[in-house]
Each structure stands twice: as structure tokens, then as C-alpha cells.
């Protein structure tokens, strides 16, 4: 195949007269001048999905242009609070105190889910297995060598090198970091007390730091003995080595959409479409590190036309747009939840 799937996912078919570049992504605008522009920013985890969403939505709604900057969940939340965007993306739904800072109110819209893969660079070591003890031990700095007995015990017959482990983590405030550290906090008290579940965890030592999924992936590729975490579809398209992780049922599971759907099957959404992250971080079945991602919209839009544009966008994302999720290796939001989301936005956005 001449182009990688990563390239294809980020390619834009230029079927329109004007092309704009926003936050490193290319978006097309139709020959008809857009009457409403919605500007968003935030999570990198769903960025390839949102790119496709907004392209196809604008093709069907030529008077609405949607721009999105993939700057990380933390930055998206800050811009939402500051009122400098029309919507934000985050892999961590706002906390109550953050919601209280949004003067125009906020509605949460779960758009997709997906696994976070643990990627590593150990030439000759395939199908690495990491237990519920080993993985948090590595990322809390307790396990520092690849031939540590706690790693070797789950990998009999594998020639693990006597080589230092190099951590590769996100440099930015990241929802992917939260999804990853939330799982490790849920299964390991030492990690929970020292590193914590956060968009900016307190990593030990001096880890390699990369901006977004691409930065972490590059650090792992370039450093023998490195281990990091990236969104699954990114790791898959980049053909990276991914570890099998032990879930609460003690099964070792590789990241996949099927295994992610197994983990998400039991998710209970709150009335406002947030979730209990402590329970969410330790699923009994399937792949154990799975996240959700949210769009956040205001309840009030003083600018003419923006409230209607937001309603049309959410309606499309939660119906037709969900069909794109499978193509890009994201899980869908269950139809009953999607229907409730549309109702909440239609009645709550003004």
C-alpha cells in the first residue's frame, strides 16, 4: 500500500475552493461562504475522528464551518472556562469546581471511546505481557530494568535484556495521560499515592517527554528500551509494538476494538453523561485501559446562529457521525445514550 493508514486518516480530499489550516489539520470550506464558524480546541485522542466529523458535517452543512485545534485536554478545558472557544474536547470531563467557572454553563457530550496502548521498543521481544503489578511498578519508578523478575515472571522463555527502562510520557496536559494514570491508580495504591491520576501525573525520574501522541511515539521509536502510552489507533497505524495487559480477571489482553467494547459494555453514565472514573479505570473484562472522550458545549451562545449550529453539529455527530467511529478504530456511544445527549443539547442550548 502506497500510503500508511495514518496518512490516509489525516488526508483531506480537497473538493472545495478554499482550504484552511488550523492546529496542524487541514479543513476544507465549500465554495459557498460559511455564515457561522464554530471554533473548538482540546483533546488529541479524538483528533483524527473529529477531523473526519467536521469535514463531512461541513460538506452537508455548507453554511457552518468547524475548526478544531488539537492542543490537549487540559488546554481545551482552560479555553472553555475562558470562553475563547465555542466548544472544547477533553478525555476528562470537567470536575464540579471547573464547571462552576463556566459562566455560560456546560453540557457534556460523549462522542467516542477507545483503548490506550502501551508501546515499547525492545527489538526481538514480541507479545510482551505486563501484569497488574509490573505496569504500575514501571511507571512509578519501582521497576527500572527490563529483566526485573516482576516482568520476567509473566514472560517465560522471553530473553528480556538487562537494560534500563526509559519512560516516555506526555509533555502536555493530556486526557490520554489521565486515562492511563487513572487505570494505574485504580489498581495500585503506591502509584495512586505518589504519581496520581491526572492530566499531568507526577512521573518519577527524568522521563522522555513528547507533545501529543506523535511526540510520545517518536520518543519510543527513537529510544531502545523505551516504553510509553499512546492512543491505540495511532499505535496501530504506526505499526508499533503493543504490550498485552492483565485485566481484573487475570487475563492478558492485547488492545483491540473488540476488547475495548468488552470493557465499555458495563459503563454507567451519570445523568450529565460523565462517569465514575474510579470504577471506569478497572474493568473486569476486556482490555483494561479504555477511555471516553467528550465534547463540551455551552448552554448559552450570545452570538447569532451559533446555538443552532451547535445543535445541528451535535445531532449529526451522535447519529450519522457515529458511523465513522468504526472506520477509525474508536468505539461508538450506545444509541440510547446518544439519543439522550441530543435531547439534552436541543433543550439545554440557547
Coordinates of C-alpha atoms in Angstrom, one line a residue:
X1 CA 0.0 0.0 0.0
X2 CA 1.5 3.3 -1.0
X3 CA 0.2 5.3 1.9
X4 CA 0.1 4.4 5.6
X5 CA -3.2 4.3 7.3
X6 CA -2.0 7.3 9.4
X7 CA -1.5 9.3 6.3
X8 CA -4.9 8.3 4.9
X9 CA -6.6 9.1 8.1
X10 CA -5.2 12.6 8.1
X11 CA -5.6 13.2 4.4
X12 CA -8.1 15.7 3.2
X13 CA -9.9 15.4 -0.1
X14 CA -9.8 18.9 -1.5
X15 CA -13.2 19.1 -3.1
X16 CA -13.8 22.7 -2.3
X17 CA -12.5 26.1 -3.4
X18 CA -10.8 27.2 -0.2
X19 CA -8.5 25.2 2.2
X20 CA -7.7 26.4 5.7
X21 CA -5.1 25.1 8.1
X22 CA -5.9 25.0 11.8
X23 CA -3.8 23.5 14.5
X24 CA -1.9 21.3 12.0
X25 CA -5.1 19.9 10.5
X26 CA -6.4 20.8 7.1
X27 CA -10.1 21.6 6.7
X28 CA -12.0 22.3 3.5
X29 CA -14.5 25.1 3.1
X30 CA -17.1 24.9 0.3
X31 CA -17.3 27.5 -2.4
X32 CA -20.3 29.0 -0.6
X33 CA -19.2 31.4 2.2
X34 CA -19.8 30.0 5.6
X35 CA -22.2 32.1 7.7
X36 CA -21.3 30.5 11.0
X37 CA -17.9 29.4 12.3
X38 CA -17.5 27.2 15.3
X39 CA -14.0 27.1 16.9
X40 CA -13.0 24.3 19.2
X41 CA -9.9 23.1 20.9
X42 CA -8.7 20.3 23.2
X43 CA -8.0 16.6 23.2
X44 CA -5.6 15.0 20.8
X45 CA -7.0 11.5 21.5
X46 CA -10.1 12.0 19.2
X47 CA -8.4 14.5 16.8
X48 CA -8.4 12.1 13.7
X49 CA -12.0 11.3 14.4
X50 CA -13.0 15.0 14.9
X51 CA -11.2 15.9 11.7
X52 CA -13.4 13.5 9.7
X53 CA -16.5 14.5 11.6
X54 CA -16.1 18.2 10.9
X55 CA -15.1 17.7 7.2
X56 CA -18.2 15.6 6.5
X57 CA -20.5 17.8 8.6
X58 CA -19.4 20.9 6.7
X59 CA -19.9 19.2 3.4
X60 CA -23.5 18.5 4.4
X61 CA -24.0 21.9 6.1
X62 CA -22.1 24.4 3.9
X63 CA -23.1 27.4 5.9
X64 CA -21.3 26.0 9.0
X65 CA -17.6 25.8 9.3
X66 CA -16.0 23.9 12.2
X67 CA -12.3 24.4 13.2
X68 CA -10.6 22.3 15.8
X69 CA -7.1 22.7 17.4
X70 CA -5.7 19.5 18.9
X71 CA -3.8 21.1 21.8
X72 CA -4.6 18.6 24.6
X73 CA -7.5 18.1 27.0
X74 CA -6.1 20.5 29.7
X75 CA -5.8 23.3 27.3
X76 CA -9.2 22.7 25.9
X77 CA -10.8 22.9 29.4
X78 CA -8.9 26.1 30.1
X79 CA -10.1 27.7 26.9
X80 CA -13.7 26.5 27.6
X81 CA -13.5 28.2 31.0
X82 CA -12.0 31.4 29.5
X83 CA -14.7 31.5 26.8
X84 CA -12.2 31.7 24.0
X85 CA -13.7 28.7 22.1
X86 CA -17.2 27.7 21.0
X87 CA -16.7 24.1 22.2
X88 CA -13.9 22.0 23.7
X89 CA -12.7 18.4 23.6
X90 CA -11.5 16.5 26.6
X91 CA -10.8 12.9 27.6
X92 CA -11.6 14.0 31.2
X93 CA -15.0 15.5 31.8
X94 CA -14.7 18.7 33.8
X95 CA -14.9 18.4 37.6
X96 CA -17.6 20.2 39.5
X97 CA -15.3 23.1 40.5
X98 CA -14.2 23.6 36.9
X99 CA -17.9 23.6 35.8
X100 CA -18.6 26.3 38.3
X101 CA -16.1 28.5 36.5
X102 CA -18.0 28.3 33.2
X103 CA -20.3 31.3 33.4
X104 CA -22.4 30.2 30.4
X105 CA -22.9 26.7 31.6
X106 CA -21.7 23.5 30.1
X107 CA -23.2 20.3 28.6
X108 CA -21.1 17.1 28.2
X109 CA -21.3 15.1 25.0
X110 CA -19.6 11.7 25.0
X111 CA -18.6 11.1 21.4
X112 CA -16.3 8.1 21.3
X113 CA -14.2 5.7 23.3
X114 CA -11.1 3.7 22.7
X115 CA -8.1 1.9 24.2
X116 CA -4.8 3.4 25.2
X117 CA -2.0 1.2 24.1
X118 CA 1.3 0.6 26.0
X119 CA 4.0 0.8 23.3
X120 CA 7.6 -0.3 23.7
X121 CA 10.9 -0.6 21.9
X122 CA 12.6 -3.9 22.6
X123 CA 14.0 -5.4 19.4
X124 CA 13.3 -9.2 19.4
X125 CA 10.7 -9.1 22.1
X126 CA 7.3 -9.7 20.8
X127 CA 4.0 -10.0 22.6
X128 CA 5.3 -8.6 25.8
X129 CA 3.0 -9.2 28.8
X130 CA 2.7 -6.8 31.7
X131 CA 0.9 -7.8 34.9
X132 CA -1.2 -5.6 37.2
X133 CA 1.9 -5.4 39.4
X134 CA 4.5 -4.8 36.7
X135 CA 2.9 -2.0 34.8
X136 CA 2.3 0.5 37.7
X137 CA 5.7 -0.6 39.1
X138 CA 7.4 0.5 35.8
X139 CA 5.6 3.9 35.6
X140 CA 6.1 4.7 39.3
X141 CA 9.8 4.1 39.1
X142 CA 9.9 0.9 41.3
X143 CA 10.9 -1.3 38.3
X144 CA 13.8 0.1 36.4
X145 CA 15.2 -2.8 34.4
X146 CA 13.7 -4.9 31.7
X147 CA 14.8 -8.2 33.2
X148 CA 13.2 -7.5 36.5
X149 CA 11.6 -10.7 37.9
X150 CA 8.2 -9.0 38.0
X151 CA 8.3 -8.6 34.3
X152 CA 10.1 -11.9 33.5
X153 CA 7.5 -13.9 35.5
X154 CA 4.8 -13.1 33.0
X155 CA 7.1 -13.7 30.0
X156 CA 8.6 -17.2 30.4
X157 CA 11.2 -18.1 27.7
X158 CA 11.5 -14.5 26.6
X159 CA 15.0 -13.1 26.5
X160 CA 14.5 -9.8 28.3
X161 CA 17.6 -7.6 28.2
X162 CA 19.4 -6.4 31.2
X163 CA 18.7 -2.8 30.1
X164 CA 17.4 0.3 31.8
X165 CA 13.7 1.1 31.2
X166 CA 13.1 4.6 29.8
X167 CA 9.7 6.1 30.3
X168 CA 8.1 8.1 27.5
X169 CA 5.2 10.3 28.7
X170 CA 3.2 13.3 27.5
X171 CA 4.8 16.8 27.8
X172 CA 1.3 18.5 27.6
X173 CA -1.7 18.3 29.9
X174 CA -3.3 15.3 28.4
X175 CA -6.6 13.3 28.7
X176 CA -4.6 10.3 27.4
X177 CA -2.3 10.7 30.4
X178 CA -5.4 10.8 32.6
X179 CA -6.9 7.6 31.1
X180 CA -3.6 5.8 31.6
X181 CA -2.8 7.1 35.1
X182 CA -6.4 6.6 36.2
X183 CA -6.1 2.9 35.4
X184 CA -2.8 2.6 37.2
X185 CA -4.1 4.5 40.2
X186 CA -7.2 2.2 40.3
X187 CA -5.1 -1.0 40.5
X188 CA -2.1 0.1 42.6
X189 CA -2.1 2.1 45.9
X190 CA 1.6 3.1 45.6
X191 CA 1.1 4.6 42.1
X192 CA -2.1 6.3 43.3
X193 CA -0.4 7.9 46.3
X194 CA 2.8 9.1 44.5
X195 CA 2.1 9.6 40.8
X196 CA -1.7 10.1 41.0
X197 CA -4.4 10.1 38.3
X198 CA -4.0 13.3 36.5
X199 CA -3.7 15.0 33.1
X200 CA -0.2 15.9 34.3
X201 CA 0.9 13.0 36.5
X202 CA 3.9 13.4 38.9
X203 CA 6.2 11.0 36.9
X204 CA 9.3 9.8 38.8
X205 CA 12.8 10.3 37.5
X206 CA 13.5 12.1 34.2
X207 CA 11.2 10.6 31.6
X208 CA 11.3 11.3 27.9
X209 CA 8.5 13.9 27.2
X210 CA 6.7 14.3 23.9
X211 CA 4.0 16.6 22.7
X212 CA 0.8 14.7 21.9
X213 CA 0.6 11.1 20.7
X214 CA 3.1 11.8 17.9
X215 CA 5.7 13.1 20.4
X216 CA 5.5 10.1 22.7
X217 CA 5.5 7.6 19.8
X218 CA 8.6 9.3 18.4
X219 CA 10.4 9.1 21.7
X220 CA 9.6 5.4 21.9
X221 CA 10.7 4.7 18.4
X222 CA 14.0 6.5 18.8
X223 CA 15.0 5.1 22.1
X224 CA 15.8 1.4 22.7
X225 CA 14.4 0.3 26.0
X226 CA 11.7 2.9 26.0
X227 CA 8.0 2.4 27.0
X228 CA 5.2 4.8 26.7
X229 CA 1.4 5.1 26.1
X230 CA -0.5 6.4 23.0
X231 CA -4.0 6.1 21.6
X232 CA -4.5 2.7 20.1
X233 CA -5.4 3.7 16.6
X234 CA -2.3 5.8 16.5
X235 CA -0.1 2.9 17.7
X236 CA -1.8 0.6 15.2
X237 CA -1.4 2.8 12.2
X238 CA 2.3 3.5 13.2
X239 CA 2.9 -0.3 13.4
X240 CA 4.3 -0.1 17.0
X241 CA 4.9 -2.9 19.4
X242 CA 2.0 -3.1 21.9
X243 CA 2.0 -4.9 25.2
X244 CA -0.7 -7.3 26.4
X245 CA -2.0 -6.2 29.8
X246 CA -3.5 -8.1 32.6
X247 CA -7.1 -7.2 33.4
X248 CA -9.1 -7.7 36.7
X249 CA -10.0 -11.2 35.6
X250 CA -6.2 -12.0 35.3
X251 CA -6.4 -12.5 31.6
X252 CA -3.7 -10.9 29.4
X253 CA -5.4 -8.9 26.6
X254 CA -3.9 -7.0 23.7
X255 CA -5.6 -3.7 22.7
X256 CA -8.3 -4.1 20.1
X257 CA -11.7 -2.6 19.4
X258 CA -13.4 -5.9 20.4
X259 CA -11.6 -5.9 23.7
X260 CA -12.3 -2.2 24.2
X261 CA -16.0 -2.8 23.6
X262 CA -16.0 -5.6 26.2
X263 CA -14.5 -3.2 28.7
X264 CA -17.0 -0.4 27.9
X265 CA -20.1 -2.7 27.9
X266 CA -20.6 -2.1 31.6
X267 CA -20.1 1.6 31.8
X268 CA -22.7 3.6 33.7
X269 CA -23.2 7.2 32.5
X270 CA -24.3 9.8 35.1
X271 CA -27.3 12.0 34.3
X272 CA -25.0 14.6 32.9
X273 CA -23.1 12.0 30.8
X274 CA -20.0 11.9 33.0
X275 CA -18.7 8.7 34.5
X276 CA -17.3 7.4 37.8
X277 CA -13.6 7.3 36.9
X278 CA -12.6 5.0 39.8
X279 CA -14.9 2.3 38.6
X280 CA -14.2 3.1 34.9
X281 CA -10.4 2.6 35.4
X282 CA -10.6 -1.0 36.4
X283 CA -12.9 -3.0 34.1
X284 CA -13.5 -6.7 34.8
X285 CA -13.4 -7.8 31.2
X286 CA -11.6 -6.9 28.0
X287 CA -8.7 -4.6 27.6
X288 CA -8.2 -2.7 30.9
X289 CA -7.1 0.8 29.7
X290 CA -10.0 2.3 27.9
X291 CA -11.1 5.9 27.8
X292 CA -14.0 8.0 26.7
X293 CA -13.8 11.4 25.1
X294 CA -16.2 14.3 25.4
X295 CA -17.1 17.4 23.5
X296 CA -18.2 20.2 25.8
X297 CA -20.6 22.9 24.6
X298 CA -22.0 26.0 26.3
X299 CA -25.6 26.3 27.4
X300 CA -25.7 29.9 26.2
X301 CA -24.4 31.4 22.9
X302 CA -24.9 35.1 22.6
X303 CA -23.6 35.2 19.0
X304 CA -26.3 34.9 16.4
X305 CA -26.7 31.5 14.8
X306 CA -24.1 29.7 17.0
X307 CA -26.6 27.9 19.3
X308 CA -28.4 26.4 16.2
X309 CA -25.1 25.5 14.6
X310 CA -24.1 23.7 17.8
X311 CA -27.4 21.8 17.9
X312 CA -27.0 20.7 14.3
X313 CA -23.4 19.6 14.9
X314 CA -24.2 17.5 17.9
X315 CA -27.3 16.0 16.2
X316 CA -25.0 14.9 13.3
X317 CA -22.1 13.6 15.5
X318 CA -24.4 11.5 17.6
X319 CA -26.2 9.9 14.6
X320 CA -24.5 9.9 11.2
X321 CA -21.1 10.7 12.7
X322 CA -21.1 7.6 14.9
X323 CA -20.7 5.5 11.7
X324 CA -17.2 7.0 11.3
X325 CA -16.1 5.7 14.6
X326 CA -15.6 2.1 13.5
X327 CA -13.6 3.2 10.4
X328 CA -11.1 5.0 12.6
X329 CA -10.9 2.4 15.4
X330 CA -13.0 4.3 18.0
X331 CA -15.9 2.7 19.9
X332 CA -19.4 4.1 19.4
X333 CA -21.6 5.6 22.0
X334 CA -24.6 3.4 22.7
X335 CA -27.7 4.6 20.8
X336 CA -29.8 5.2 23.9
X337 CA -27.1 7.4 25.4
X338 CA -26.6 9.2 22.1
X339 CA -30.4 9.9 21.9
X340 CA -30.4 11.3 25.4
X341 CA -27.4 13.5 24.6
X342 CA -29.2 15.0 21.5
X343 CA -32.3 15.7 23.6
X344 CA -30.2 17.4 26.3
X345 CA -28.5 19.7 23.8
X346 CA -31.7 20.6 22.0
X347 CA -33.4 21.5 25.2
X348 CA -30.4 23.0 27.0
X349 CA -28.5 25.1 24.5
X350 CA -29.8 28.6 23.9

